[in-house]
Structures are given as structure tokens and as C-alpha cells.
Amino acid sequence: MSFRKARSTRDIQDSLKEKIQQTEDVIFKELYTKVETINIFYVKTLSDETQVQDLLIKPFYEVKTELFLDYLQSHPKVKMFEDEEKTLDELTRGTVVLFIQDWIFLFDLKMDRNSSVLDTTVETTIQGPQSGFSESLGTNLGLIRQRYPQPTLNMESTKIGKISQTKVLTIFDNKTVNQEVLNNVRKFLSSIDIEMFQSGEQLLDLIKKNNRALFPVMLITERPDRVAVNLAAGKVALLVTGSPFAVILPTVLKDFMASMEDIYQTYWVGHFLIFLRYAGLFTSIILPALYVATTAYNPEVYRVQLALSIAGSRTAVPYPAFIEVLVMLITMELLTEASARLPKAIGPTATTVGGLILGQAATEAGLVSNIMVIIVSAVAISNFVIPINAFSFAVRLAKYFLLILSTFYGLVGVVIGFFILVAYMVSLDSFGQPFLTLMQNKSTNN
């Protein structure tokens, strides 16, 4: 690192003071000894004042000026002054600006308030690592480095947001990454035109405005081990300052159906769990439509005993099957949303009691049949086995499409709707990768 003298430190000091609002947390100190004077400029709510005292003020009073200048130039946290705009940007992020003689130094003493590693709360597993990302970019990067100690790991930094200027790290392995995908990701990031950018989840919002896709084409995770596994598979990860989640690109259907639990289980147990998830996926999408189609249009597909049982349970229900299904599904959606919004202490209790009372009362009042309650419960449980929430939400919506078609066309509508859904998923792509790709080969472009 080379340092150069600033030609007019007094002018730069005055200019910086004019450009930043003089609030109570903006500190400008002038320190004296018998032979030397320094001025330090920082924001105390962003900078670590203990380090300011230990690494800056104490050495200033304890060593001679020449040695203090050598100390500053050799310190790894010190950067050279380039221009006023960059200095002001660094100042508002916690960097301490130091003026001494004709020199200006930028001392990186940012306070990292969210550096503690958090436990996973969204993607929990019974076995395997339990640590998740924090809101500190440095901590998150360290967690990935710890699990992916490869010299080929590369990263590119960019800033998104005209006002927020949020730092985003694009992480990939030079050895395995698909260059075409990487170029698509770079193009996507450079095309983002937004004022405030706070988290990786916002990328979903930005991309959906372009393609209006029902299913997500990027995966948001809180697990460092999932990021490491995907980097090894040639994918790209994005880390956003202040966000405890990473974004993985590109993603296909099987990524949304995979849990980190799979690689911590034995071979057959892992495959059985995957089978259960796909069974849950099909059950969640098809079962309500199948119930309406077979009850209202094609009861002949049932055995006689089952057909009589269903008909008997619906004798007190005053409206058609599709209204019965629709009412119960929407009630279940409301309960699910309520459980996500209520405080953790009362959320599970309120939704369990609400579900039991609503289900029992609706059945006894003859508003819905017993079999309908069983079907809605099965659909809800099946939906919850999908490990990625963003995909789970999309599946919750997709089942209404099949339900509408089954209401008008019976079993034929279910079959046609299913094929339309598959065709739609085939048409999707995630940064150049087809969404229904079943096998992914590691790229060896580099």
C-alpha cells in the first residue's frame, strides 16, 4: 500500500464538515501534544470507540511523530485517501478519518454489532450443523470460508441501491462455476435500479417484476453448509450486508425439494425423505382438485362403499363440493398466515385451538363434511414437508389453479391442468438453467 500526502488537508476537513450533518453522534476531535496536532473525524454510533482509543489515541501520545506515521502506514486497517466522495462514504460507514500534518488516513474501525453466529430457525435439521448466518457480512463470509477452504473460491463486490449503497458479494468457485450463468448474474445485478436495498430477499421481488413467475428461480437460505454444497456444484451465492440470508443462483426444482438433512442421513433414509417430499408436493397440488372432480363429476371411480361413505358425510352440507373445498382451504390459509404473524408464545396455541374448534364446529353444524376436514388437514401437512418456504408458498397457490379446472371439467380438468402446470415449469429458467433440470453436471469451463 502506498500513501500520498493530501495537498490541502484543511480544505478537505472543512469540506467534509460542510457535507455531513453535524448531529450529536458526529465527532470531530483535535488532539495536541507539545510538538504535534492531529484531527480525527468519525461517527461514534458506527465506529468502535474502544478501538479508536486503543489503536489511535494512545499510540499518538505514546510514540514520536515519525514512528506514529510509520505505525499508521503499516497498519492493515489503514487505507489511503483517494478523494472526498469516497472518504465521505467511508465516514458514514464507520471509518475514522485522521488528519496529521499534510496526511489523511482512513482507519477502518467499524463496529460490527451483529457478528454473533445465529442458530438456524427456518431450515432446521435434526442432525448436522445448527449454525446459521448472522447480519454481519464478514462473519457470514468467514462461515463460508470455514466450510469451503478452496483457493479457487472467488468473490466480486458490488453496491446496490442509490441511497443505501448496500454491499453485495458475489461468491463462486472459479473451478466449477458456469461462466454463462455467472455472466447472467452479473448482468442482473448491474441492471438493478433501486434506491433502498436491504436484503437478498428483495432480489426475489426485483426478478419477479421482470418475469412474473409463479415459482421462485433463486433460493434463499440461512445455512452456510447449503451454500458450501451449492458452490461445489458450480452455483453462485450472493451475500448482502445486514442480511442473515444468502441467495443461491441458479436454482432448479430439485433444489427446492432438497433439505440439508438428506446428506446427514443414511442412503435409504435420505431417499425415503426425498420421496416423502415429492409425495407431499403432488398431494398438496392435486388432492383438493381430485376430491372435487371425483365427488361432483366422477364418483364411479370410487368403490361403492367409499362412494356411499362420502355421499353420507355430505348429506348435511348445503352447497356443492368445490365451495366446501374452497371455504376450508381459505380458512386453512388464514390460519397459516395467522400462525406466522402471531408472537411465538401464543402462535402455535392460537392456531391449534382455532383449527380444532373451527373444524369440529363446522362439521357439527353441517357446513363441511368429515372427509373434507381430513383432506384439508392432509393438504396442509403435505405442504409443510416442502423444505423451502418460497417454493411452498408457490405450491399453495398452484393448487387453486387445478381446483378451478376440476370444478368445470372434472377429472379431465385435473389432468389437463396438471400438464399445463408441468409445461409452465418446463418453460421457466433460472439464469439460463432450465427449472426442471433433473441432473446438473459440474462445469469445467475454467
Short mmCIF file of C-alpha atoms in Angstrom, two decimals:
data_model
loop_
_atom_site.label_atom_id
_atom_site.label_comp_id
_atom_site.label_asym_id
_atom_site.label_seq_id
_atom_site.Cartn_x
_atom_site.Cartn_y
_atom_site.Cartn_z
CA MET A 1 0.00 0.00 0.00
CA SER A 2 1.34 3.42 -0.87
CA PHE A 3 0.32 6.66 0.81
CA ARG A 4 0.45 10.12 -0.58
CA LYS A 5 0.17 13.49 1.02
CA ALA A 6 -3.05 15.42 0.62
CA ARG A 7 -2.25 18.81 -0.69
CA SER A 8 -4.79 20.76 1.32
CA THR A 9 -5.94 18.90 4.41
CA ARG A 10 -7.57 21.98 5.95
CA ASP A 11 -9.78 22.47 2.88
CA ILE A 12 -10.73 18.82 2.89
CA GLN A 13 -11.60 18.97 6.60
CA ASP A 14 -13.84 21.97 6.05
CA SER A 15 -15.44 20.40 3.03
CA LEU A 16 -16.24 17.18 4.89
CA LYS A 17 -17.71 19.14 7.79
CA GLU A 18 -19.95 21.03 5.41
CA LYS A 19 -21.15 17.92 3.62
CA ILE A 20 -22.13 15.89 6.70
CA GLN A 21 -24.88 16.97 9.07
CA GLN A 22 -23.47 17.99 12.46
CA THR A 23 -25.52 15.66 14.64
CA GLU A 24 -24.66 14.60 18.20
CA ASP A 25 -23.01 11.35 17.10
CA VAL A 26 -20.69 13.03 14.59
CA ILE A 27 -17.41 13.60 16.41
CA PHE A 28 -14.56 15.87 15.39
CA LYS A 29 -11.64 15.85 17.84
CA GLU A 30 -8.48 17.90 17.86
CA LEU A 31 -5.67 16.31 19.88
CA TYR A 32 -2.47 18.07 20.91
CA THR A 33 0.98 17.25 22.16
CA LYS A 34 3.87 19.66 22.57
CA VAL A 35 5.06 19.01 19.05
CA GLU A 36 2.16 17.67 17.07
CA THR A 37 -1.56 18.05 16.39
CA ILE A 38 -3.98 15.59 14.84
CA ASN A 39 -7.65 15.84 13.93
CA ILE A 40 -9.88 12.79 13.93
CA PHE A 41 -13.33 12.65 12.40
CA TYR A 42 -15.82 9.79 12.93
CA VAL A 43 -19.42 8.80 13.69
CA LYS A 44 -19.45 7.32 17.19
CA THR A 45 -22.59 5.21 16.62
CA LEU A 46 -20.85 3.44 13.75
CA SER A 47 -17.21 3.36 14.91
CA ASP A 48 -15.76 1.33 17.76
CA GLU A 49 -14.66 4.00 20.24
CA THR A 50 -12.67 1.49 22.29
CA GLN A 51 -10.53 0.76 19.25
CA VAL A 52 -10.31 4.48 18.49
CA GLN A 53 -8.82 4.94 21.95
CA ASP A 54 -6.53 1.88 21.86
CA LEU A 55 -5.34 1.93 18.25
CA LEU A 56 -5.31 5.64 17.53
CA ILE A 57 -5.29 7.99 20.50
CA LYS A 58 -2.97 6.03 22.83
CA PRO A 59 -0.22 5.47 20.21
CA PHE A 60 -0.42 9.16 19.28
CA TYR A 61 0.51 10.18 22.83
CA GLU A 62 2.97 7.34 23.46
CA VAL A 63 5.27 7.41 20.41
CA LYS A 64 7.12 10.05 18.44
CA THR A 65 5.55 11.60 15.38
CA GLU A 66 7.80 9.79 12.88
CA LEU A 67 7.10 6.46 14.50
CA PHE A 68 3.39 7.25 14.68
CA LEU A 69 3.33 7.94 10.93
CA ASP A 70 5.17 4.67 10.26
CA TYR A 71 2.72 2.89 12.56
CA LEU A 72 -0.25 4.29 10.62
CA GLN A 73 1.18 3.41 7.22
CA SER A 74 1.95 -0.14 8.28
CA HIS A 75 -1.37 -0.84 9.97
CA PRO A 76 -3.55 -3.30 7.98
CA LYS A 77 -6.75 -1.37 8.76
CA VAL A 78 -5.47 1.88 7.32
CA LYS A 79 -6.37 2.87 3.78
CA MET A 80 -5.10 5.67 1.62
CA PHE A 81 -7.08 8.82 0.93
CA GLU A 82 -8.34 8.92 -2.64
CA ASP A 83 -10.98 11.60 -2.92
CA GLU A 84 -13.58 13.40 -0.86
CA GLU A 85 -16.59 11.43 -2.10
CA LYS A 86 -15.09 8.06 -1.16
CA THR A 87 -13.88 9.46 2.16
CA LEU A 88 -17.37 10.73 2.97
CA ASP A 89 -18.83 7.35 2.02
CA GLU A 90 -16.35 5.56 4.29
CA LEU A 91 -17.02 8.04 7.10
CA THR A 92 -20.76 7.31 7.03
CA ARG A 93 -20.00 3.60 7.31
CA GLY A 94 -17.86 3.84 10.44
CA THR A 95 -14.36 4.58 9.14
CA VAL A 96 -12.31 7.08 11.17
CA VAL A 97 -10.69 9.85 9.14
CA LEU A 98 -7.37 11.06 10.56
CA PHE A 99 -5.65 14.31 9.60
CA ILE A 100 -2.00 14.69 10.59
CA GLN A 101 0.37 17.25 9.08
CA ASP A 102 -0.35 17.03 5.32
CA TRP A 103 -1.54 13.46 5.51
CA ILE A 104 -5.01 11.96 5.56
CA PHE A 105 -5.56 8.37 6.69
CA LEU A 106 -8.74 6.30 6.70
CA PHE A 107 -8.76 3.97 9.69
CA ASP A 108 -11.26 1.12 9.36
CA LEU A 109 -12.68 0.89 12.89
CA LYS A 110 -16.27 -0.02 12.04
CA MET A 111 -18.27 -1.51 14.87
CA ASP A 112 -19.74 -4.90 13.97
CA ARG A 113 -22.87 -5.14 16.13
CA ASN A 114 -24.31 -8.32 14.59
CA SER A 115 -21.29 -10.59 14.32
CA SER A 116 -22.58 -13.41 16.53
CA VAL A 117 -23.45 -16.64 14.72
CA LEU A 118 -27.18 -17.38 14.95
CA ASP A 119 -28.93 -20.72 15.22
CA THR A 120 -30.99 -21.82 12.25
CA THR A 121 -34.67 -21.04 12.69
CA VAL A 122 -36.16 -21.52 9.21
CA GLU A 123 -34.23 -24.53 7.87
CA THR A 124 -33.78 -26.61 10.99
CA THR A 125 -32.40 -30.14 10.87
CA ILE A 126 -32.22 -32.91 13.47
CA GLN A 127 -28.62 -33.74 12.64
CA GLY A 128 -25.78 -31.72 11.16
CA PRO A 129 -24.62 -28.14 11.82
CA GLN A 130 -27.08 -25.87 13.60
CA SER A 131 -25.32 -22.56 12.95
CA GLY A 132 -26.83 -20.07 10.56
CA PHE A 133 -25.80 -16.78 9.01
CA SER A 134 -25.73 -13.56 11.03
CA GLU A 135 -26.31 -9.97 9.91
CA SER A 136 -22.57 -9.37 9.59
CA LEU A 137 -21.13 -9.75 6.11
CA GLY A 138 -17.65 -10.56 7.46
CA THR A 139 -18.98 -13.25 9.80
CA ASN A 140 -21.04 -14.82 7.01
CA LEU A 141 -18.06 -14.85 4.67
CA GLY A 142 -15.96 -16.49 7.38
CA LEU A 143 -18.58 -19.21 7.87
CA ILE A 144 -18.47 -19.99 4.14
CA ARG A 145 -14.66 -19.93 4.05
CA GLN A 146 -14.60 -22.31 7.01
CA ARG A 147 -16.76 -24.83 5.15
CA TYR A 148 -15.28 -24.24 1.70
CA PRO A 149 -11.48 -23.90 2.14
CA GLN A 150 -10.62 -23.80 -1.56
CA PRO A 151 -8.06 -21.39 -3.07
CA THR A 152 -10.25 -21.14 -6.16
CA LEU A 153 -13.07 -19.50 -4.20
CA ASN A 154 -13.59 -16.10 -5.77
CA MET A 155 -15.76 -13.13 -4.91
CA GLU A 156 -16.77 -9.88 -6.52
CA SER A 157 -18.10 -6.88 -4.66
CA THR A 158 -20.75 -4.52 -5.91
CA LYS A 159 -23.04 -1.90 -4.41
CA ILE A 160 -26.79 -1.82 -4.96
CA GLY A 161 -29.15 0.99 -4.04
CA LYS A 162 -28.77 4.65 -4.91
CA ILE A 163 -29.31 5.70 -1.28
CA SER A 164 -28.43 2.61 0.75
CA GLN A 165 -25.30 1.73 -1.27
CA THR A 166 -25.59 -1.81 0.11
CA LYS A 167 -22.57 -4.01 -0.42
CA VAL A 168 -23.31 -7.31 -2.18
CA LEU A 169 -20.73 -10.07 -2.54
CA THR A 170 -20.97 -12.47 -5.48
CA ILE A 171 -19.23 -15.70 -4.43
CA PHE A 172 -18.32 -18.56 -6.76
CA ASP A 173 -15.68 -21.20 -7.33
CA ASN A 174 -13.57 -20.40 -10.39
CA LYS A 175 -13.04 -24.09 -11.00
CA THR A 176 -16.66 -25.19 -11.11
CA VAL A 177 -18.80 -22.15 -11.93
CA ASN A 178 -20.72 -21.99 -15.19
CA GLN A 179 -19.43 -18.83 -16.89
CA GLU A 180 -22.68 -18.24 -18.76
CA VAL A 181 -24.64 -18.31 -15.50
CA LEU A 182 -22.08 -16.06 -13.85
CA ASN A 183 -22.36 -13.53 -16.66
CA ASN A 184 -26.17 -13.62 -16.38
CA VAL A 185 -25.91 -12.96 -12.63
CA ARG A 186 -23.51 -10.03 -13.20
CA LYS A 187 -25.86 -8.61 -15.83
CA PHE A 188 -28.82 -8.97 -13.47
CA LEU A 189 -27.04 -7.23 -10.59
CA SER A 190 -25.85 -4.38 -12.79
CA SER A 191 -29.39 -3.87 -14.11
CA ILE A 192 -30.93 -3.31 -10.67
CA ASP A 193 -32.19 0.23 -10.36
CA ILE A 194 -33.44 0.80 -6.83
CA GLU A 195 -32.99 3.40 -4.12
CA MET A 196 -33.06 1.27 -0.96
CA PHE A 197 -31.69 -2.28 -0.96
CA GLN A 198 -31.81 -4.03 2.41
CA SER A 199 -31.66 -7.80 1.95
CA GLY A 200 -31.25 -10.66 -0.50
CA GLU A 201 -34.96 -11.38 -0.33
CA GLN A 202 -35.51 -8.15 -2.26
CA LEU A 203 -33.88 -9.80 -5.26
CA LEU A 204 -36.91 -12.08 -5.48
CA ASP A 205 -39.13 -9.03 -5.64
CA LEU A 206 -36.95 -7.43 -8.30
CA ILE A 207 -36.78 -10.50 -10.51
CA LYS A 208 -40.48 -11.28 -10.26
CA LYS A 209 -41.25 -7.85 -11.71
CA ASN A 210 -39.44 -8.98 -14.84
CA ASN A 211 -40.70 -12.50 -15.37
CA ARG A 212 -43.83 -12.63 -13.11
CA ALA A 213 -43.07 -16.29 -12.49
CA LEU A 214 -45.17 -18.27 -10.02
CA PHE A 215 -42.25 -20.36 -8.82
CA PRO A 216 -39.08 -18.80 -7.39
CA VAL A 217 -35.97 -19.03 -9.55
CA MET A 218 -33.50 -18.27 -6.76
CA LEU A 219 -33.07 -19.95 -3.43
CA ILE A 220 -32.74 -18.04 -0.17
CA THR A 221 -31.04 -19.91 2.65
CA GLU A 222 -29.78 -19.23 6.16
CA ARG A 223 -27.42 -22.24 6.19
CA PRO A 224 -23.68 -21.87 5.43
CA ASP A 225 -23.44 -25.62 4.73
CA ARG A 226 -26.09 -25.35 1.99
CA VAL A 227 -24.12 -22.51 0.39
CA ALA A 228 -20.89 -24.55 0.52
CA VAL A 229 -22.56 -27.58 -1.09
CA ASN A 230 -24.01 -25.41 -3.87
CA LEU A 231 -20.69 -23.65 -4.52
CA ALA A 232 -19.13 -27.06 -5.03
CA ALA A 233 -21.91 -27.82 -7.52
CA GLY A 234 -20.89 -24.79 -9.61
CA LYS A 235 -23.52 -22.32 -8.41
CA VAL A 236 -23.21 -18.68 -7.43
CA ALA A 237 -24.00 -17.31 -3.97
CA LEU A 238 -24.85 -13.72 -3.07
CA LEU A 239 -24.24 -12.24 0.38
CA VAL A 240 -25.84 -8.93 1.30
CA THR A 241 -24.64 -6.63 4.08
CA GLY A 242 -27.01 -6.75 7.03
CA SER A 243 -28.95 -9.80 5.87
CA PRO A 244 -28.81 -13.19 7.67
CA PHE A 245 -29.68 -14.96 4.42
CA ALA A 246 -27.68 -15.90 1.33
CA VAL A 247 -29.10 -16.16 -2.19
CA ILE A 248 -28.14 -19.13 -4.38
CA LEU A 249 -28.32 -18.95 -8.19
CA PRO A 250 -29.35 -20.66 -10.39
CA THR A 251 -31.84 -23.00 -8.78
CA VAL A 252 -34.00 -25.76 -10.18
CA LEU A 253 -36.93 -27.78 -8.86
CA LYS A 254 -34.86 -30.39 -7.07
CA ASP A 255 -33.01 -27.70 -5.11
CA PHE A 256 -36.28 -26.60 -3.54
CA MET A 257 -37.13 -30.18 -2.61
CA ALA A 258 -33.75 -30.92 -1.01
CA SER A 259 -33.01 -30.50 2.67
CA MET A 260 -29.57 -30.50 4.25
CA GLU A 261 -30.95 -33.33 6.35
CA ASP A 262 -30.58 -35.58 3.28
CA ILE A 263 -26.79 -35.66 3.35
CA TYR A 264 -26.70 -36.26 7.10
CA GLN A 265 -28.86 -39.40 6.85
CA THR A 266 -28.11 -42.90 5.57
CA TYR A 267 -28.65 -43.65 1.87
CA TRP A 268 -32.10 -45.25 2.13
CA VAL A 269 -33.37 -42.88 4.80
CA GLY A 270 -32.26 -39.89 2.72
CA HIS A 271 -34.01 -41.19 -0.40
CA PHE A 272 -37.13 -42.06 1.57
CA LEU A 273 -37.30 -38.49 2.89
CA ILE A 274 -36.96 -37.14 -0.65
CA PHE A 275 -39.75 -39.48 -1.79
CA LEU A 276 -41.96 -38.23 1.06
CA ARG A 277 -41.42 -34.62 -0.01
CA TYR A 278 -42.37 -35.30 -3.64
CA ALA A 279 -45.39 -37.27 -2.45
CA GLY A 280 -46.32 -34.26 -0.30
CA LEU A 281 -45.85 -31.94 -3.28
CA PHE A 282 -48.23 -33.93 -5.51
CA THR A 283 -50.72 -34.41 -2.66
CA SER A 284 -50.77 -30.71 -1.89
CA ILE A 285 -51.36 -29.72 -5.51
CA ILE A 286 -53.73 -32.45 -6.70
CA LEU A 287 -55.77 -33.71 -3.73
CA PRO A 288 -58.31 -30.83 -3.41
CA ALA A 289 -58.95 -30.86 -7.17
CA LEU A 290 -59.20 -34.65 -7.17
CA TYR A 291 -61.77 -34.56 -4.35
CA VAL A 292 -63.99 -32.09 -6.22
CA ALA A 293 -63.64 -33.95 -9.52
CA THR A 294 -64.45 -37.39 -8.11
CA THR A 295 -67.21 -36.19 -5.78
CA ALA A 296 -69.04 -33.90 -8.18
CA TYR A 297 -68.33 -35.42 -11.61
CA ASN A 298 -66.82 -38.89 -11.47
CA PRO A 299 -67.95 -40.76 -8.32
CA GLU A 300 -67.78 -44.01 -10.31
CA VAL A 301 -64.00 -44.15 -9.76
CA TYR A 302 -64.60 -44.98 -6.07
CA ARG A 303 -65.53 -48.33 -4.71
CA VAL A 304 -69.22 -48.46 -3.76
CA GLN A 305 -68.57 -48.42 -0.01
CA LEU A 306 -66.32 -45.36 -0.26
CA ALA A 307 -68.70 -43.54 -2.59
CA LEU A 308 -71.58 -44.16 -0.16
CA SER A 309 -69.44 -43.04 2.78
CA ILE A 310 -68.52 -39.76 1.06
CA ALA A 311 -72.11 -39.18 -0.04
CA GLY A 312 -73.33 -39.92 3.52
CA SER A 313 -70.91 -37.46 5.09
CA ARG A 314 -72.06 -34.76 2.65
CA THR A 315 -75.81 -35.19 3.14
CA ALA A 316 -75.97 -32.28 5.59
CA VAL A 317 -73.72 -29.99 3.52
CA PRO A 318 -75.96 -27.48 1.68
CA TYR A 319 -73.63 -26.44 -1.17
CA PRO A 320 -71.51 -28.06 -3.91
CA ALA A 321 -68.19 -29.77 -3.18
CA PHE A 322 -66.00 -27.06 -4.75
CA ILE A 323 -67.44 -24.37 -2.43
CA GLU A 324 -66.88 -26.68 0.53
CA VAL A 325 -63.25 -27.19 -0.53
CA LEU A 326 -62.70 -23.51 -1.26
CA VAL A 327 -64.04 -22.38 2.12
CA MET A 328 -61.91 -24.86 4.03
CA LEU A 329 -58.75 -24.17 2.02
CA ILE A 330 -59.07 -20.41 2.54
CA THR A 331 -59.72 -20.99 6.26
CA MET A 332 -56.55 -23.06 6.43
CA GLU A 333 -54.59 -20.34 4.57
CA LEU A 334 -55.84 -17.78 7.10
CA LEU A 335 -54.75 -20.00 9.98
CA THR A 336 -51.31 -20.49 8.42
CA GLU A 337 -50.87 -16.78 7.90
CA ALA A 338 -52.03 -16.07 11.45
CA SER A 339 -49.52 -18.54 12.88
CA ALA A 340 -46.73 -16.76 11.01
CA ARG A 341 -47.76 -13.30 12.23
CA LEU A 342 -48.64 -14.00 15.86
CA PRO A 343 -45.97 -13.84 18.58
CA LYS A 344 -44.12 -17.12 19.07
CA ALA A 345 -45.51 -17.58 22.59
CA ILE A 346 -49.16 -17.71 21.52
CA GLY A 347 -48.95 -18.52 17.80
CA PRO A 348 -49.00 -22.37 17.97
CA THR A 349 -51.65 -22.45 20.71
CA ALA A 350 -53.96 -20.00 18.98
CA THR A 351 -53.78 -21.74 15.61
CA THR A 352 -54.16 -25.25 17.07
CA VAL A 353 -57.18 -24.29 19.16
CA GLY A 354 -58.60 -22.26 16.28
CA GLY A 355 -58.15 -25.13 13.84
CA LEU A 356 -59.71 -27.72 16.16
CA ILE A 357 -62.68 -25.52 17.11
CA LEU A 358 -63.31 -24.39 13.53
CA GLY A 359 -63.03 -27.91 12.14
CA GLN A 360 -65.24 -29.53 14.77
CA ALA A 361 -67.81 -26.75 14.85
CA ALA A 362 -68.06 -26.59 11.05
CA THR A 363 -68.56 -30.35 10.87
CA GLU A 364 -71.22 -30.45 13.61
CA ALA A 365 -73.02 -27.51 12.04
CA GLY A 366 -73.17 -29.37 8.73
CA LEU A 367 -71.14 -26.74 6.90
CA VAL A 368 -68.44 -29.19 5.82
CA SER A 369 -68.12 -32.97 5.78
CA ASN A 370 -65.77 -35.03 7.97
CA ILE A 371 -63.88 -36.20 4.89
CA MET A 372 -63.32 -32.59 3.85
CA VAL A 373 -61.63 -31.84 7.18
CA ILE A 374 -59.36 -34.85 6.67
CA ILE A 375 -58.48 -33.74 3.13
CA VAL A 376 -57.70 -30.15 4.14
CA SER A 377 -55.52 -31.39 7.00
CA ALA A 378 -53.67 -33.74 4.64
CA VAL A 379 -53.09 -30.91 2.16
CA ALA A 380 -51.75 -28.61 4.87
CA ILE A 381 -49.40 -31.23 6.31
CA SER A 382 -48.20 -32.19 2.82
CA ASN A 383 -47.42 -28.56 2.08
CA PHE A 384 -45.34 -28.22 5.24
CA VAL A 385 -42.96 -31.03 4.22
CA ILE A 386 -41.57 -28.84 1.41
CA PRO A 387 -38.31 -27.58 2.96
CA ILE A 388 -38.05 -24.18 1.22
CA ASN A 389 -40.76 -21.69 2.18
CA ALA A 390 -40.68 -19.67 -1.03
CA PHE A 391 -41.48 -22.79 -3.07
CA SER A 392 -44.04 -23.93 -0.50
CA PHE A 393 -45.95 -20.65 -0.93
CA ALA A 394 -45.99 -21.12 -4.72
CA VAL A 395 -47.39 -24.65 -4.34
CA ARG A 396 -50.12 -23.32 -2.06
CA LEU A 397 -51.22 -21.07 -4.90
CA ALA A 398 -50.85 -23.66 -7.69
CA LYS A 399 -53.46 -25.98 -6.20
CA TYR A 400 -56.20 -23.37 -6.75
CA PHE A 401 -55.49 -23.47 -10.49
CA LEU A 402 -56.21 -27.21 -10.61
CA LEU A 403 -59.20 -26.73 -8.29
CA ILE A 404 -60.82 -24.27 -10.72
CA LEU A 405 -60.31 -26.59 -13.69
CA SER A 406 -61.68 -29.58 -11.77
CA THR A 407 -64.75 -27.53 -10.84
CA PHE A 408 -65.63 -27.09 -14.53
CA TYR A 409 -64.24 -30.22 -16.20
CA GLY A 410 -63.89 -32.89 -13.50
CA LEU A 411 -61.08 -35.42 -13.85
CA VAL A 412 -60.33 -34.22 -17.37
CA GLY A 413 -59.69 -30.76 -15.96
CA VAL A 414 -57.32 -32.16 -13.33
CA VAL A 415 -55.27 -34.00 -15.96
CA ILE A 416 -55.18 -31.02 -18.35
CA GLY A 417 -54.33 -28.63 -15.51
CA PHE A 418 -51.52 -30.87 -14.32
CA PHE A 419 -49.95 -30.98 -17.78
CA ILE A 420 -50.33 -27.19 -18.15
CA LEU A 421 -48.54 -26.78 -14.82
CA VAL A 422 -45.71 -29.08 -15.92
CA ALA A 423 -45.45 -27.27 -19.27
CA TYR A 424 -45.26 -23.95 -17.43
CA MET A 425 -42.44 -25.23 -15.22
CA VAL A 426 -40.61 -26.51 -18.29
CA SER A 427 -40.77 -23.01 -19.78
CA LEU A 428 -39.11 -21.44 -16.73
CA ASP A 429 -35.39 -20.94 -16.46
CA SER A 430 -33.15 -19.68 -13.72
CA PHE A 431 -30.35 -17.54 -15.15
CA GLY A 432 -30.06 -19.83 -18.16
CA GLN A 433 -30.68 -23.09 -16.28
CA PRO A 434 -33.99 -24.90 -17.11
CA PHE A 435 -36.16 -25.08 -13.99
CA LEU A 436 -37.00 -28.76 -14.45
CA THR A 437 -33.39 -29.86 -14.89
CA LEU A 438 -33.07 -33.16 -13.08
CA MET A 439 -29.32 -33.71 -13.43
CA GLN A 440 -26.70 -30.98 -13.12
CA ASN A 441 -23.13 -31.50 -14.22
CA LYS A 442 -20.28 -29.57 -12.73
CA SER A 443 -18.90 -27.08 -15.19
CA THR A 444 -15.20 -27.19 -16.02
CA ASN A 445 -15.12 -24.03 -18.08
CA ASN A 446 -12.09 -22.77 -16.21
#
